[in-house]
mmCIF file with all atom_site columns, C-alpha atoms in Angstrom:
data_model
loop_
_atom_site.group_PDB
_atom_site.id
_atom_site.type_symbol
_atom_site.label_atom_id
_atom_site.label_alt_id
_atom_site.label_comp_id
_atom_site.label_asym_id
_atom_site.label_entity_id
_atom_site.label_seq_id
_atom_site.pdbx_PDB_ins_code
_atom_site.Cartn_x
_atom_site.Cartn_y
_atom_site.Cartn_z
_atom_site.occupancy
_atom_site.B_iso_or_equiv
_atom_site.pdbx_formal_charge
_atom_site.auth_seq_id
_atom_site.auth_comp_id
_atom_site.auth_asym_id
_atom_site.auth_atom_id
_atom_site.pdbx_PDB_model_num
ATOM 1   C CA . MET A 1 1   ? 0.120  0.062  -0.064  1.00 0.00 ? 1   MET A CA 1
ATOM 2   C CA . ARG A 1 2   ? 2.944  2.492  0.957   1.00 0.00 ? 2   ARG A CA 1
ATOM 3   C CA . LYS A 1 3   ? 4.593  1.653  -2.386  1.00 0.00 ? 3   LYS A CA 1
ATOM 4   C CA . LYS A 1 4   ? 1.497  2.287  -4.232  1.00 0.00 ? 4   LYS A CA 1
ATOM 5   C CA . MET A 1 5   ? 0.903  5.648  -2.320  1.00 0.00 ? 5   MET A CA 1
ATOM 6   C CA . ILE A 1 6   ? 4.172  6.658  -3.419  1.00 0.00 ? 6   ILE A CA 1
ATOM 7   C CA . ILE A 1 7   ? 3.841  5.913  -6.942  1.00 0.00 ? 7   ILE A CA 1
ATOM 8   C CA . LYS A 1 8   ? 0.587  7.566  -7.040  1.00 0.00 ? 8   LYS A CA 1
ATOM 9   C CA . ILE A 1 9   ? 2.254  10.899 -5.510  1.00 0.00 ? 9   ILE A CA 1
ATOM 10  C CA . ILE A 1 10  ? 4.864  10.482 -8.211  1.00 0.00 ? 10  ILE A CA 1
ATOM 11  C CA . SER A 1 11  ? 2.982  10.765 -10.685 1.00 0.00 ? 11  SER A CA 1
ATOM 12  C CA . TRP A 1 12  ? 0.602  13.502 -9.822  1.00 0.00 ? 12  TRP A CA 1
ATOM 13  C CA . ILE A 1 13  ? 3.743  15.346 -9.233  1.00 0.00 ? 13  ILE A CA 1
ATOM 14  C CA . ILE A 1 14  ? 4.784  14.798 -12.830 1.00 0.00 ? 14  ILE A CA 1
ATOM 15  C CA . PHE A 1 15  ? 1.060  15.418 -14.160 1.00 0.00 ? 15  PHE A CA 1
ATOM 16  C CA . ILE A 1 16  ? 0.956  18.913 -12.132 1.00 0.00 ? 16  ILE A CA 1
ATOM 17  C CA . GLY A 1 17  ? 4.938  19.410 -13.816 1.00 0.00 ? 17  GLY A CA 1
ATOM 18  C CA . LEU A 1 18  ? 3.709  18.820 -16.779 1.00 0.00 ? 18  LEU A CA 1
ATOM 19  C CA . VAL A 1 19  ? 0.236  20.835 -17.313 1.00 0.00 ? 19  VAL A CA 1
ATOM 20  C CA . ILE A 1 20  ? 2.453  23.987 -15.618 1.00 0.00 ? 20  ILE A CA 1
ATOM 21  C CA . ALA A 1 21  ? 4.776  23.124 -18.210 1.00 0.00 ? 21  ALA A CA 1
ATOM 22  C CA . LEU A 1 22  ? 2.159  23.455 -21.031 1.00 0.00 ? 22  LEU A CA 1
ATOM 23  C CA . ILE A 1 23  ? 0.795  26.185 -19.966 1.00 0.00 ? 23  ILE A CA 1
ATOM 24  C CA . VAL A 1 24  ? 3.987  28.318 -19.394 1.00 0.00 ? 24  VAL A CA 1
ATOM 25  C CA . GLY A 1 25  ? 5.098  26.654 -22.998 1.00 0.00 ? 25  GLY A CA 1
ATOM 26  C CA . ALA A 1 26  ? 1.195  27.805 -24.299 1.00 0.00 ? 26  ALA A CA 1
ATOM 27  C CA . ILE A 1 27  ? 1.770  31.713 -23.149 1.00 0.00 ? 27  ILE A CA 1
ATOM 28  C CA . ASN A 1 28  ? 5.280  31.949 -24.309 1.00 0.00 ? 28  ASN A CA 1
ATOM 29  C CA . ILE A 1 29  ? 4.242  30.656 -27.833 1.00 0.00 ? 29  ILE A CA 1
ATOM 30  C CA . TYR A 1 30  ? 1.098  33.113 -28.211 1.00 0.00 ? 30  TYR A CA 1
ATOM 31  C CA . MET A 1 31  ? 2.956  36.402 -26.800 1.00 0.00 ? 31  MET A CA 1
ATOM 32  C CA . VAL A 1 32  ? 5.758  35.512 -29.100 1.00 0.00 ? 32  VAL A CA 1
ATOM 33  C CA . THR A 1 33  ? 3.118  34.729 -32.268 1.00 0.00 ? 33  THR A CA 1
ATOM 34  C CA . THR A 1 34  ? 1.007  37.637 -31.438 1.00 0.00 ? 34  THR A CA 1
ATOM 35  C CA . THR A 1 35  ? 3.362  40.321 -31.617 1.00 0.00 ? 35  THR A CA 1
ATOM 36  C CA . SER A 1 36  ? 6.372  39.557 -33.593 1.00 0.00 ? 36  SER A CA 1
ATOM 37  C CA . LYS A 1 37  ? 4.893  41.134 -36.930 1.00 0.00 ? 37  LYS A CA 1
ATOM 38  C CA . ARG A 1 38  ? 5.264  44.228 -34.489 1.00 0.00 ? 38  ARG A CA 1
ATOM 39  C CA . ILE A 1 39  ? 9.118  43.942 -34.185 1.00 0.00 ? 39  ILE A CA 1
ATOM 40  C CA . ILE A 1 40  ? 10.404 46.637 -36.953 1.00 0.00 ? 40  ILE A CA 1
ATOM 41  C CA . SER A 1 41  ? 13.961 47.816 -38.239 1.00 0.00 ? 41  SER A CA 1
ATOM 42  C CA . VAL A 1 42  ? 15.253 51.140 -37.968 1.00 0.00 ? 42  VAL A CA 1
ATOM 43  C CA . ASP A 1 43  ? 14.354 52.191 -41.615 1.00 0.00 ? 43  ASP A CA 1
ATOM 44  C CA . ASP A 1 44  ? 10.968 50.978 -40.991 1.00 0.00 ? 44  ASP A CA 1
ATOM 45  C CA . ALA A 1 45  ? 10.263 53.562 -38.587 1.00 0.00 ? 45  ALA A CA 1
ATOM 46  C CA . LYS A 1 46  ? 11.479 55.921 -40.454 1.00 0.00 ? 46  LYS A CA 1
ATOM 47  C CA . ASP A 1 47  ? 8.833  58.830 -40.449 1.00 0.00 ? 47  ASP A CA 1
ATOM 48  C CA . ILE A 1 48  ? 6.671  56.429 -38.443 1.00 0.00 ? 48  ILE A CA 1
ATOM 49  C CA . ASN A 1 49  ? 4.965  59.037 -36.448 1.00 0.00 ? 49  ASN A CA 1
ATOM 50  C CA . ALA A 1 50  ? 4.935  57.794 -33.042 1.00 0.00 ? 50  ALA A CA 1
ATOM 51  C CA . ASP A 1 51  ? 4.263  60.038 -30.127 1.00 0.00 ? 51  ASP A CA 1
ATOM 52  C CA . CYS A 1 52  ? 7.481  59.064 -28.225 1.00 0.00 ? 52  CYS A CA 1
ATOM 53  C CA . ILE A 1 53  ? 10.486 56.694 -28.470 1.00 0.00 ? 53  ILE A CA 1
ATOM 54  C CA . ILE A 1 54  ? 10.233 53.864 -24.918 1.00 0.00 ? 54  ILE A CA 1
ATOM 55  C CA . VAL A 1 55  ? 14.027 53.117 -24.143 1.00 0.00 ? 55  VAL A CA 1
ATOM 56  C CA . LEU A 1 56  ? 13.541 50.397 -21.600 1.00 0.00 ? 56  LEU A CA 1
ATOM 57  C CA . GLY A 1 57  ? 15.986 50.466 -18.547 1.00 0.00 ? 57  GLY A CA 1
ATOM 58  C CA . ALA A 1 58  ? 18.827 47.536 -18.147 1.00 0.00 ? 58  ALA A CA 1
ATOM 59  C CA . GLY A 1 59  ? 21.736 47.405 -15.503 1.00 0.00 ? 59  GLY A CA 1
ATOM 60  C CA . VAL A 1 60  ? 23.993 50.517 -14.518 1.00 0.00 ? 60  VAL A CA 1
ATOM 61  C CA . LYS A 1 61  ? 27.697 49.663 -13.714 1.00 0.00 ? 61  LYS A CA 1
ATOM 62  C CA . PRO A 1 62  ? 29.201 50.657 -10.113 1.00 0.00 ? 62  PRO A CA 1
ATOM 63  C CA . SER A 1 63  ? 31.005 53.585 -12.300 1.00 0.00 ? 63  SER A CA 1
ATOM 64  C CA . GLY A 1 64  ? 27.959 54.707 -13.434 1.00 0.00 ? 64  GLY A CA 1
ATOM 65  C CA . LYS A 1 65  ? 28.191 53.671 -16.980 1.00 0.00 ? 65  LYS A CA 1
ATOM 66  C CA . PRO A 1 66  ? 25.618 51.988 -18.978 1.00 0.00 ? 66  PRO A CA 1
ATOM 67  C CA . SER A 1 67  ? 25.709 48.308 -19.058 1.00 0.00 ? 67  SER A CA 1
ATOM 68  C CA . TRP A 1 68  ? 26.526 46.916 -22.925 1.00 0.00 ? 68  TRP A CA 1
ATOM 69  C CA . MET A 1 69  ? 23.021 46.259 -23.332 1.00 0.00 ? 69  MET A CA 1
ATOM 70  C CA . LEU A 1 70  ? 21.565 49.676 -21.778 1.00 0.00 ? 70  LEU A CA 1
ATOM 71  C CA . GLU A 1 71  ? 24.213 51.345 -23.771 1.00 0.00 ? 71  GLU A CA 1
ATOM 72  C CA . ASP A 1 72  ? 22.778 49.759 -27.317 1.00 0.00 ? 72  ASP A CA 1
ATOM 73  C CA . ARG A 1 73  ? 18.877 50.535 -25.988 1.00 0.00 ? 73  ARG A CA 1
ATOM 74  C CA . ILE A 1 74  ? 20.307 53.983 -26.094 1.00 0.00 ? 74  ILE A CA 1
ATOM 75  C CA . ILE A 1 75  ? 22.131 53.801 -29.380 1.00 0.00 ? 75  ILE A CA 1
ATOM 76  C CA . VAL A 1 76  ? 19.066 52.508 -31.121 1.00 0.00 ? 76  VAL A CA 1
ATOM 77  C CA . GLY A 1 77  ? 16.811 54.900 -29.326 1.00 0.00 ? 77  GLY A CA 1
ATOM 78  C CA . GLU A 1 78  ? 19.018 57.450 -30.535 1.00 0.00 ? 78  GLU A CA 1
ATOM 79  C CA . GLN A 1 79  ? 19.024 56.228 -34.161 1.00 0.00 ? 79  GLN A CA 1
ATOM 80  C CA . LEU A 1 80  ? 14.992 56.155 -33.719 1.00 0.00 ? 80  LEU A CA 1
ATOM 81  C CA . TYR A 1 81  ? 14.745 59.521 -32.953 1.00 0.00 ? 81  TYR A CA 1
ATOM 82  C CA . ASN A 1 82  ? 17.746 60.771 -35.639 1.00 0.00 ? 82  ASN A CA 1
ATOM 83  C CA . VAL A 1 83  ? 14.909 59.083 -38.274 1.00 0.00 ? 83  VAL A CA 1
ATOM 84  C CA . ASN A 1 84  ? 12.247 61.002 -36.985 1.00 0.00 ? 84  ASN A CA 1
ATOM 85  C CA . ALA A 1 85  ? 9.988  57.475 -35.804 1.00 0.00 ? 85  ALA A CA 1
ATOM 86  C CA . ALA A 1 86  ? 9.231  60.465 -32.560 1.00 0.00 ? 86  ALA A CA 1
ATOM 87  C CA . PRO A 1 87  ? 9.984  63.666 -31.626 1.00 0.00 ? 87  PRO A CA 1
ATOM 88  C CA . LYS A 1 88  ? 10.816 62.443 -27.817 1.00 0.00 ? 88  LYS A CA 1
ATOM 89  C CA . LEU A 1 89  ? 12.899 60.274 -26.209 1.00 0.00 ? 89  LEU A CA 1
ATOM 90  C CA . LEU A 1 90  ? 10.968 58.426 -23.037 1.00 0.00 ? 90  LEU A CA 1
ATOM 91  C CA . MET A 1 91  ? 14.011 56.881 -21.070 1.00 0.00 ? 91  MET A CA 1
ATOM 92  C CA . SER A 1 92  ? 11.771 54.373 -18.528 1.00 0.00 ? 92  SER A CA 1
ATOM 93  C CA . GLY A 1 93  ? 13.804 52.962 -16.054 1.00 0.00 ? 93  GLY A CA 1
ATOM 94  C CA . ASP A 1 94  ? 14.474 52.199 -12.014 1.00 0.00 ? 94  ASP A CA 1
ATOM 95  C CA . HIS A 1 95  ? 15.380 55.331 -10.120 1.00 0.00 ? 95  HIS A CA 1
ATOM 96  C CA . GLY A 1 96  ? 14.258 53.977 -6.955  1.00 0.00 ? 96  GLY A CA 1
ATOM 97  C CA . ARG A 1 97  ? 17.302 54.452 -4.863  1.00 0.00 ? 97  ARG A CA 1
ATOM 98  C CA . GLU A 1 98  ? 19.265 57.480 -4.518  1.00 0.00 ? 98  GLU A CA 1
ATOM 99  C CA . ASN A 1 99  ? 22.134 55.445 -5.382  1.00 0.00 ? 99  ASN A CA 1
ATOM 100 C CA . TYR A 1 100 ? 21.011 53.597 -8.390  1.00 0.00 ? 100 TYR A CA 1
ATOM 101 C CA . ASP A 1 101 ? 19.920 55.379 -11.324 1.00 0.00 ? 101 ASP A CA 1
ATOM 102 C CA . GLU A 1 102 ? 19.086 54.093 -14.923 1.00 0.00 ? 102 GLU A CA 1
ATOM 103 C CA . VAL A 1 103 ? 17.355 56.741 -16.443 1.00 0.00 ? 103 VAL A CA 1
ATOM 104 C CA . ASN A 1 104 ? 19.693 59.926 -15.856 1.00 0.00 ? 104 ASN A CA 1
ATOM 105 C CA . THR A 1 105 ? 22.424 57.219 -17.063 1.00 0.00 ? 105 THR A CA 1
ATOM 106 C CA . MET A 1 106 ? 20.359 57.213 -20.342 1.00 0.00 ? 106 MET A CA 1
ATOM 107 C CA . LYS A 1 107 ? 19.525 60.966 -20.836 1.00 0.00 ? 107 LYS A CA 1
ATOM 108 C CA . ASN A 1 108 ? 22.922 62.123 -19.813 1.00 0.00 ? 108 ASN A CA 1
ATOM 109 C CA . TYR A 1 109 ? 24.259 59.282 -22.378 1.00 0.00 ? 109 TYR A CA 1
ATOM 110 C CA . ALA A 1 110 ? 21.970 60.651 -24.955 1.00 0.00 ? 110 ALA A CA 1
ATOM 111 C CA . ILE A 1 111 ? 22.636 64.787 -24.120 1.00 0.00 ? 111 ILE A CA 1
ATOM 112 C CA . ASN A 1 112 ? 26.468 63.454 -24.793 1.00 0.00 ? 112 ASN A CA 1
ATOM 113 C CA . ASP A 1 113 ? 25.505 62.473 -28.050 1.00 0.00 ? 113 ASP A CA 1
ATOM 114 C CA . GLY A 1 114 ? 23.656 65.397 -29.006 1.00 0.00 ? 114 GLY A CA 1
ATOM 115 C CA . ILE A 1 115 ? 20.172 64.816 -28.565 1.00 0.00 ? 115 ILE A CA 1
ATOM 116 C CA . PRO A 1 116 ? 18.683 68.337 -27.044 1.00 0.00 ? 116 PRO A CA 1
ATOM 117 C CA . SER A 1 117 ? 17.953 67.413 -23.599 1.00 0.00 ? 117 SER A CA 1
ATOM 118 C CA . GLU A 1 118 ? 14.459 69.074 -24.117 1.00 0.00 ? 118 GLU A CA 1
ATOM 119 C CA . ASP A 1 119 ? 13.224 66.020 -26.035 1.00 0.00 ? 119 ASP A CA 1
ATOM 120 C CA . ILE A 1 120 ? 14.452 63.399 -23.267 1.00 0.00 ? 120 ILE A CA 1
ATOM 121 C CA . PHE A 1 121 ? 11.895 62.689 -20.698 1.00 0.00 ? 121 PHE A CA 1
ATOM 122 C CA . MET A 1 122 ? 12.457 60.412 -18.046 1.00 0.00 ? 122 MET A CA 1
ATOM 123 C CA . ASP A 1 123 ? 9.957  58.127 -16.138 1.00 0.00 ? 123 ASP A CA 1
ATOM 124 C CA . HIS A 1 124 ? 12.217 57.175 -12.713 1.00 0.00 ? 124 HIS A CA 1
ATOM 125 C CA . ALA A 1 125 ? 9.518  54.736 -11.835 1.00 0.00 ? 125 ALA A CA 1
ATOM 126 C CA . GLY A 1 126 ? 10.137 52.274 -14.723 1.00 0.00 ? 126 GLY A CA 1
ATOM 127 C CA . PHE A 1 127 ? 10.778 49.450 -12.353 1.00 0.00 ? 127 PHE A CA 1
ATOM 128 C CA . GLU A 1 128 ? 9.717  46.640 -14.433 1.00 0.00 ? 128 GLU A CA 1
ATOM 129 C CA . THR A 1 129 ? 8.366  46.863 -17.980 1.00 0.00 ? 129 THR A CA 1
ATOM 130 C CA . TYR A 1 130 ? 4.534  46.563 -16.974 1.00 0.00 ? 130 TYR A CA 1
ATOM 131 C CA . ASP A 1 131 ? 5.051  49.789 -15.009 1.00 0.00 ? 131 ASP A CA 1
ATOM 132 C CA . SER A 1 132 ? 6.637  51.346 -17.906 1.00 0.00 ? 132 SER A CA 1
ATOM 133 C CA . MET A 1 133 ? 4.081  50.209 -20.530 1.00 0.00 ? 133 MET A CA 1
ATOM 134 C CA . TYR A 1 134 ? 1.238  51.442 -17.987 1.00 0.00 ? 134 TYR A CA 1
ATOM 135 C CA . ARG A 1 135 ? 3.197  54.760 -17.010 1.00 0.00 ? 135 ARG A CA 1
ATOM 136 C CA . ALA A 1 136 ? 3.503  55.679 -20.384 1.00 0.00 ? 136 ALA A CA 1
ATOM 137 C CA . LYS A 1 137 ? -0.178 56.945 -20.713 1.00 0.00 ? 137 LYS A CA 1
ATOM 138 C CA . ILE A 1 138 ? 0.821  59.470 -17.970 1.00 0.00 ? 138 ILE A CA 1
ATOM 139 C CA . PHE A 1 139 ? 2.809  61.168 -20.763 1.00 0.00 ? 139 PHE A CA 1
ATOM 140 C CA . GLY A 1 140 ? 0.015  60.667 -23.273 1.00 0.00 ? 140 GLY A CA 1
ATOM 141 C CA . ALA A 1 141 ? 1.575  58.719 -25.100 1.00 0.00 ? 141 ALA A CA 1
ATOM 142 C CA . LYS A 1 142 ? -0.867 56.682 -27.635 1.00 0.00 ? 142 LYS A CA 1
ATOM 143 C CA . LYS A 1 143 ? 1.704  55.142 -30.615 1.00 0.00 ? 143 LYS A CA 1
ATOM 144 C CA . VAL A 1 144 ? 4.621  54.364 -29.365 1.00 0.00 ? 144 VAL A CA 1
ATOM 145 C CA . VAL A 1 145 ? 8.419  52.638 -30.421 1.00 0.00 ? 145 VAL A CA 1
ATOM 146 C CA . ILE A 1 146 ? 9.696  50.644 -28.308 1.00 0.00 ? 146 ILE A CA 1
ATOM 147 C CA . VAL A 1 147 ? 13.434 49.824 -27.867 1.00 0.00 ? 147 VAL A CA 1
ATOM 148 C CA . SER A 1 148 ? 15.025 46.737 -26.247 1.00 0.00 ? 148 SER A CA 1
ATOM 149 C CA . GLN A 1 149 ? 16.642 43.352 -27.261 1.00 0.00 ? 149 GLN A CA 1
ATOM 150 C CA . LYS A 1 150 ? 14.692 41.129 -29.020 1.00 0.00 ? 150 LYS A CA 1
ATOM 151 C CA . TYR A 1 151 ? 13.845 38.533 -26.496 1.00 0.00 ? 151 TYR A CA 1
ATOM 152 C CA . HIS A 1 152 ? 12.225 40.966 -24.523 1.00 0.00 ? 152 HIS A CA 1
ATOM 153 C CA . LEU A 1 153 ? 10.450 42.866 -27.063 1.00 0.00 ? 153 LEU A CA 1
ATOM 154 C CA . TYR A 1 154 ? 7.977  40.257 -27.399 1.00 0.00 ? 154 TYR A CA 1
ATOM 155 C CA . ARG A 1 155 ? 6.655  40.714 -23.558 1.00 0.00 ? 155 ARG A CA 1
ATOM 156 C CA . SER A 1 156 ? 7.014  44.416 -24.150 1.00 0.00 ? 156 SER A CA 1
ATOM 157 C CA . LEU A 1 157 ? 4.576  44.999 -27.062 1.00 0.00 ? 157 LEU A CA 1
ATOM 158 C CA . TYR A 1 158 ? 2.175  42.686 -25.298 1.00 0.00 ? 158 TYR A CA 1
ATOM 159 C CA . ILE A 1 159 ? 1.689  44.821 -22.554 1.00 0.00 ? 159 ILE A CA 1
ATOM 160 C CA . ALA A 1 160 ? 2.129  47.540 -24.726 1.00 0.00 ? 160 ALA A CA 1
ATOM 161 C CA . LYS A 1 161 ? -0.735 46.421 -26.578 1.00 0.00 ? 161 LYS A CA 1
ATOM 162 C CA . LYS A 1 162 ? -3.063 45.195 -23.157 1.00 0.00 ? 162 LYS A CA 1
ATOM 163 C CA . MET A 1 163 ? -2.535 48.833 -22.158 1.00 0.00 ? 163 MET A CA 1
ATOM 164 C CA . GLY A 1 164 ? -4.048 50.352 -25.588 1.00 0.00 ? 164 GLY A CA 1
ATOM 165 C CA . LEU A 1 165 ? -0.767 51.373 -27.019 1.00 0.00 ? 165 LEU A CA 1
ATOM 166 C CA . ASP A 1 166 ? -0.293 51.489 -30.622 1.00 0.00 ? 166 ASP A CA 1
ATOM 167 C CA . ALA A 1 167 ? 2.914  49.753 -30.358 1.00 0.00 ? 167 ALA A CA 1
ATOM 168 C CA . TYR A 1 168 ? 5.976  48.933 -32.337 1.00 0.00 ? 168 TYR A CA 1
ATOM 169 C CA . GLY A 1 169 ? 9.406  47.325 -31.736 1.00 0.00 ? 169 GLY A CA 1
ATOM 170 C CA . VAL A 1 170 ? 12.913 47.888 -32.542 1.00 0.00 ? 170 VAL A CA 1
ATOM 171 C CA . SER A 1 171 ? 15.471 45.549 -31.549 1.00 0.00 ? 171 SER A CA 1
ATOM 172 C CA . SER A 1 172 ? 18.670 46.940 -29.504 1.00 0.00 ? 172 SER A CA 1
ATOM 173 C CA . ASP A 1 173 ? 20.876 43.348 -29.964 1.00 0.00 ? 173 ASP A CA 1
ATOM 174 C CA . LEU A 1 174 ? 24.299 45.481 -31.542 1.00 0.00 ? 174 LEU A CA 1
ATOM 175 C CA . ARG A 1 175 ? 26.900 42.671 -29.829 1.00 0.00 ? 175 ARG A CA 1
ATOM 176 C CA . TYR A 1 176 ? 26.977 39.451 -28.147 1.00 0.00 ? 176 TYR A CA 1
ATOM 177 C CA . TYR A 1 177 ? 26.068 40.619 -24.368 1.00 0.00 ? 177 TYR A CA 1
ATOM 178 C CA . SER A 1 178 ? 28.129 37.257 -22.067 1.00 0.00 ? 178 SER A CA 1
ATOM 179 C CA . LYS A 1 179 ? 27.053 33.271 -21.601 1.00 0.00 ? 179 LYS A CA 1
ATOM 180 C CA . LYS A 1 180 ? 24.631 34.705 -19.215 1.00 0.00 ? 180 LYS A CA 1
ATOM 181 C CA . GLN A 1 181 ? 22.080 35.850 -22.103 1.00 0.00 ? 181 GLN A CA 1
ATOM 182 C CA . TYR A 1 182 ? 21.080 32.720 -21.613 1.00 0.00 ? 182 TYR A CA 1
ATOM 183 C CA . TYR A 1 183 ? 20.022 33.066 -18.732 1.00 0.00 ? 183 TYR A CA 1
ATOM 184 C CA . ARG A 1 184 ? 17.891 35.595 -19.024 1.00 0.00 ? 184 ARG A CA 1
ATOM 185 C CA . GLU A 1 185 ? 16.376 34.269 -22.094 1.00 0.00 ? 185 GLU A CA 1
ATOM 186 C CA . ALA A 1 186 ? 15.086 31.522 -19.545 1.00 0.00 ? 186 ALA A CA 1
ATOM 187 C CA . ARG A 1 187 ? 14.013 33.812 -17.109 1.00 0.00 ? 187 ARG A CA 1
ATOM 188 C CA . GLU A 1 188 ? 12.081 35.694 -19.777 1.00 0.00 ? 188 GLU A CA 1
ATOM 189 C CA . TRP A 1 189 ? 10.245 32.335 -20.026 1.00 0.00 ? 189 TRP A CA 1
ATOM 190 C CA . LEU A 1 190 ? 8.570  32.662 -16.836 1.00 0.00 ? 190 LEU A CA 1
ATOM 191 C CA . ALA A 1 191 ? 8.390  36.716 -16.951 1.00 0.00 ? 191 ALA A CA 1
ATOM 192 C CA . ARG A 1 192 ? 5.872  36.442 -19.879 1.00 0.00 ? 192 ARG A CA 1
ATOM 193 C CA . VAL A 1 193 ? 3.930  33.889 -17.702 1.00 0.00 ? 193 VAL A CA 1
ATOM 194 C CA . LYS A 1 194 ? 3.586  36.889 -14.931 1.00 0.00 ? 194 LYS A CA 1
ATOM 195 C CA . SER A 1 195 ? 3.110  40.001 -17.269 1.00 0.00 ? 195 SER A CA 1
ATOM 196 C CA . PHE A 1 196 ? 0.048  37.479 -18.973 1.00 0.00 ? 196 PHE A CA 1
ATOM 197 C CA . ILE A 1 197 ? -1.270 37.347 -15.375 1.00 0.00 ? 197 ILE A CA 1
ATOM 198 C CA . LYS A 1 198 ? -0.771 41.104 -14.496 1.00 0.00 ? 198 LYS A CA 1
ATOM 199 C CA . CYS A 1 199 ? -2.035 42.181 -17.777 1.00 0.00 ? 199 CYS A CA 1
ATOM 200 C CA . ILE A 1 200 ? -5.621 40.454 -16.879 1.00 0.00 ? 200 ILE A CA 1
ATOM 201 C CA . ALA A 1 201 ? -5.659 41.832 -13.124 1.00 0.00 ? 201 ALA A CA 1
ATOM 202 C CA . LYS A 1 202 ? -4.446 45.260 -14.492 1.00 0.00 ? 202 LYS A CA 1
ATOM 203 C CA . PRO A 1 203 ? -3.138 46.746 -11.047 1.00 0.00 ? 203 PRO A CA 1
ATOM 204 C CA . GLU A 1 204 ? -1.856 49.649 -10.800 1.00 0.00 ? 204 GLU A CA 1
ATOM 205 C CA . PRO A 1 205 ? 2.087  50.323 -10.372 1.00 0.00 ? 205 PRO A CA 1
ATOM 206 C CA . LYS A 1 206 ? 4.049  50.931 -7.581  1.00 0.00 ? 206 LYS A CA 1
ATOM 207 C CA . TYR A 1 207 ? 4.040  54.851 -8.691  1.00 0.00 ? 207 TYR A CA 1
ATOM 208 C CA . LEU A 1 208 ? 1.424  56.253 -10.777 1.00 0.00 ? 208 LEU A CA 1
ATOM 209 C CA . GLY A 1 209 ? 2.212  60.442 -10.664 1.00 0.00 ? 209 GLY A CA 1
ATOM 210 C CA . ASP A 1 210 ? 0.752  63.312 -12.299 1.00 0.00 ? 210 ASP A CA 1
ATOM 211 C CA . SER A 1 211 ? 0.140  63.492 -15.940 1.00 0.00 ? 211 SER A CA 1
ATOM 212 C CA . ILE A 1 212 ? 2.984  65.208 -18.066 1.00 0.00 ? 212 ILE A CA 1
ATOM 213 C CA . ASP A 1 213 ? 2.653  66.186 -21.625 1.00 0.00 ? 213 ASP A CA 1
ATOM 214 C CA . LEU A 1 214 ? 5.288  64.983 -24.206 1.00 0.00 ? 214 LEU A CA 1
ATOM 215 C CA . LYS A 1 215 ? 4.194  68.052 -25.898 1.00 0.00 ? 215 LYS A CA 1
ATOM 216 C CA . ALA A 1 216 ? 6.320  70.423 -23.497 1.00 0.00 ? 216 ALA A CA 1
ATOM 217 C CA . SER A 1 217 ? 9.930  70.269 -22.715 1.00 0.00 ? 217 SER A CA 1
ATOM 218 C CA . GLY A 1 218 ? 11.410 67.084 -21.012 1.00 0.00 ? 218 GLY A CA 1
ATOM 219 C CA . ASP A 1 219 ? 13.954 68.798 -18.470 1.00 0.00 ? 219 ASP A CA 1
ATOM 220 C CA . VAL A 1 220 ? 10.273 68.837 -16.415 1.00 0.00 ? 220 VAL A CA 1
ATOM 221 C CA . THR A 1 221 ? 11.452 65.392 -15.453 1.00 0.00 ? 221 THR A CA 1
ATOM 222 C CA . ASN A 1 222 ? 14.454 66.575 -14.581 1.00 0.00 ? 222 ASN A CA 1
ATOM 223 C CA . ASP A 1 223 ? 15.498 66.157 -10.834 1.00 0.00 ? 223 ASP A CA 1
#
């Protein structure tokens, strides 16, 4: 009897594991297939007449310099700005701590490359992709171009659509990053499931804030 019980428990664990794996796989396949056609090139984005280019945050080094992933996102964001994909850049990232600041790092980098400060807005509370897409509405954005690495764009575009945004994505994969990239992409599978659930519940982000007009100067978001 004990042996039969153990076999039954193991069978149920395997069954539940398979069900979870199928759900995770189905959500990922659905998210990728429904957004892939919205990923375009910089050339395709020329004169697309979006309200803004959303550059999503990523790691900043202890030195204050952007990580390679973040640097590439900024570079592609600048390229899109220069081909008139949109008149404004929206740097959305984590600035929840005094000693860690993604958005000012991004803005300063772009300014050093010749982008006017008044055309660069900062979303200091883009702590995760869901927050960045949700909070884009605070800036009055309706049509956007999102910049990130391709593996991350599928989720970004899916969330944007659920937030009512007319969104396109442009990949910022300009180089090989590291062996850790395989880990990031594997973790993204679970992140997509989390975002799928959040897009059903649609909770407000941790910080919502007052409305900001993209037609004004981006310097209103300086701190």
